[in-house]
Amino acid sequence: SQTIHQWPATLVQPVGSPLSLECTVEGTSNPNLYWYRQAAGRGLQLLFYSVGIGQISSEVPQNLSASRPQDRQFILSSKKLLLSDSGFYLCAWSVMERGTQYFGPGTRLLVL
Amino acid sequence: AQKVTQAQTEISVVEKEDVTLDCVYETRDTTYYLFWYKQPPSGELVFLIRRNSFDEQNEISGRYSWNFQKSTSSFNFTITASQVVDSAVYFCALSEANAGGTSYGKLTFGQGTILTVHP
């Protein structure tokens, strides 16, 4: 069966510091991968998606970036965090033919 | 552009009551997929159902049922005999699809409905 992992689970970072969030998927090959952000009390906003290694599409301009160095690894990064980057970050995977996205446990990020 | 509207921000019910969560969507695609997800307090989104635009049959799964009506662009979710464990945020979502009916997987989410079930 497929599983998706995210770490860290919780992160508190100062403004201006770098960020690296990692997501890995097990039990499937060549998944579509997605990064979402959920601000407190709001819906989910798609940040990036990837259909293959090295292929990243950005949905929202911001100071975040994403990379996919391996088939089942998806990384969200920032060189300098802003207060507005605080939120709940969710990674998801899907198989294109089915389209259903399955989500990881998420990372809660607080930028102070 | 696609849009999903969940007009009910919060709903509060007493255990064993039935509750319906509304979802209205907008899309120019003739082929699309609709989803419902549950987000319990732990935060992880749990997939509940996927429905494609070709199939307007209603679906029932235990205490859960879904009413898809293309004529009104709605995909409503009903919980029968609600339980405290049903307390969560529920999201409706819409996915783009190409002409062959294969979903690209990019989801547009509604703002969510917070459901609280009191004992």
Short mmCIF file of C-alpha atoms in Angstrom, two decimals, chain A residues 7-98:
data_model
loop_
_atom_site.label_atom_id
_atom_site.label_comp_id
_atom_site.label_asym_id
_atom_site.label_seq_id
_atom_site.Cartn_x
_atom_site.Cartn_y
_atom_site.Cartn_z
CA TRP A 7 8.77 16.11 8.08
CA PRO A 8 9.17 17.87 10.25
CA ALA A 9 5.71 17.78 11.81
CA THR A 10 6.13 21.17 13.44
CA LEU A 11 8.60 23.95 12.83
CA VAL A 12 9.17 27.36 14.40
CA GLN A 13 11.52 29.59 12.44
CA PRO A 14 12.60 33.23 12.68
CA VAL A 15 11.86 35.67 9.87
CA GLY A 16 14.61 35.65 7.28
CA SER A 17 15.75 32.11 7.99
CA PRO A 18 15.80 29.36 5.32
CA LEU A 19 13.26 26.59 5.04
CA SER A 20 13.30 23.01 3.84
CA LEU A 21 10.26 20.74 4.10
CA GLU A 22 10.43 17.22 2.80
CA CYS A 23 7.80 14.87 1.47
CA THR A 24 8.32 11.27 0.40
CA VAL A 25 5.92 8.72 -1.02
CA GLU A 26 6.23 4.95 -0.75
CA GLY A 27 4.54 2.18 -2.66
CA THR A 28 3.99 3.88 -6.01
CA SER A 29 6.06 4.95 -8.99
CA ASN A 30 6.02 8.20 -10.95
CA PRO A 31 3.31 9.87 -8.90
CA ASN A 32 2.12 13.41 -9.41
CA LEU A 33 3.21 15.39 -6.35
CA TYR A 34 1.70 18.56 -4.89
CA TRP A 35 2.43 21.15 -2.22
CA TYR A 36 -0.47 23.02 -0.63
CA ARG A 37 -0.61 25.69 2.04
CA GLN A 38 -3.49 26.19 4.41
CA ALA A 39 -3.60 29.44 6.35
CA ALA A 40 -5.46 29.38 9.66
CA GLY A 41 -9.19 29.01 9.11
CA ARG A 42 -8.87 29.08 5.32
CA GLY A 43 -9.02 26.71 2.41
CA LEU A 44 -6.12 25.05 0.70
CA GLN A 45 -3.98 26.87 -1.82
CA LEU A 46 -1.98 24.90 -4.37
CA LEU A 47 1.63 26.09 -4.40
CA PHE A 48 3.47 23.67 -6.68
CA TYR A 49 2.90 20.46 -8.53
CA SER A 50 5.21 18.03 -10.29
CA VAL A 51 4.54 15.34 -12.87
CA GLY A 52 8.09 13.98 -12.88
CA ILE A 53 11.68 14.35 -11.69
CA GLY A 54 12.88 17.90 -12.18
CA GLN A 55 9.49 19.05 -13.51
CA ILE A 56 7.97 21.71 -11.28
CA SER A 57 5.01 23.98 -11.99
CA SER A 58 4.34 26.98 -9.79
CA GLU A 59 0.81 28.12 -9.15
CA VAL A 60 1.36 31.16 -6.97
CA PRO A 61 4.29 33.63 -7.14
CA GLN A 62 6.00 33.81 -3.77
CA ASN A 63 9.36 33.42 -2.09
CA LEU A 64 8.99 29.65 -1.99
CA SER A 65 10.43 27.11 -4.39
CA ALA A 66 10.06 23.37 -4.90
CA SER A 67 12.28 20.63 -6.18
CA ARG A 68 11.90 16.98 -7.04
CA PRO A 69 15.34 15.37 -6.93
CA GLN A 70 13.99 11.81 -6.93
CA ASP A 71 10.84 10.17 -8.24
CA ARG A 72 9.13 9.98 -4.86
CA GLN A 73 10.68 12.95 -3.09
CA PHE A 74 9.32 16.47 -3.13
CA ILE A 75 10.98 19.35 -1.29
CA LEU A 76 9.62 22.80 -0.46
CA SER A 77 12.21 25.49 0.21
CA SER A 78 12.72 29.12 0.94
CA LYS A 79 15.88 31.20 1.21
CA LYS A 80 14.30 33.77 3.53
CA LEU A 81 11.05 33.20 5.36
CA LEU A 82 8.40 35.89 5.76
CA LEU A 83 5.80 36.17 8.49
CA SER A 84 3.15 35.45 5.87
CA ASP A 85 4.72 32.04 5.20
CA SER A 86 3.26 30.73 8.45
CA GLY A 87 0.68 28.03 7.89
CA PHE A 88 0.00 24.36 7.50
CA TYR A 89 1.83 22.77 4.58
CA LEU A 90 0.42 19.65 3.04
CA CYS A 91 2.00 17.37 0.50
CA ALA A 92 -0.14 15.14 -1.68
CA TRP A 93 0.30 12.51 -4.37
CA SER A 94 -1.89 11.14 -7.13
CA VAL A 95 -1.82 8.75 -10.02
CA MET A 96 -2.83 10.68 -13.11
CA GLU A 97 -5.28 8.15 -14.42
CA ARG A 98 -7.34 8.29 -11.24
#
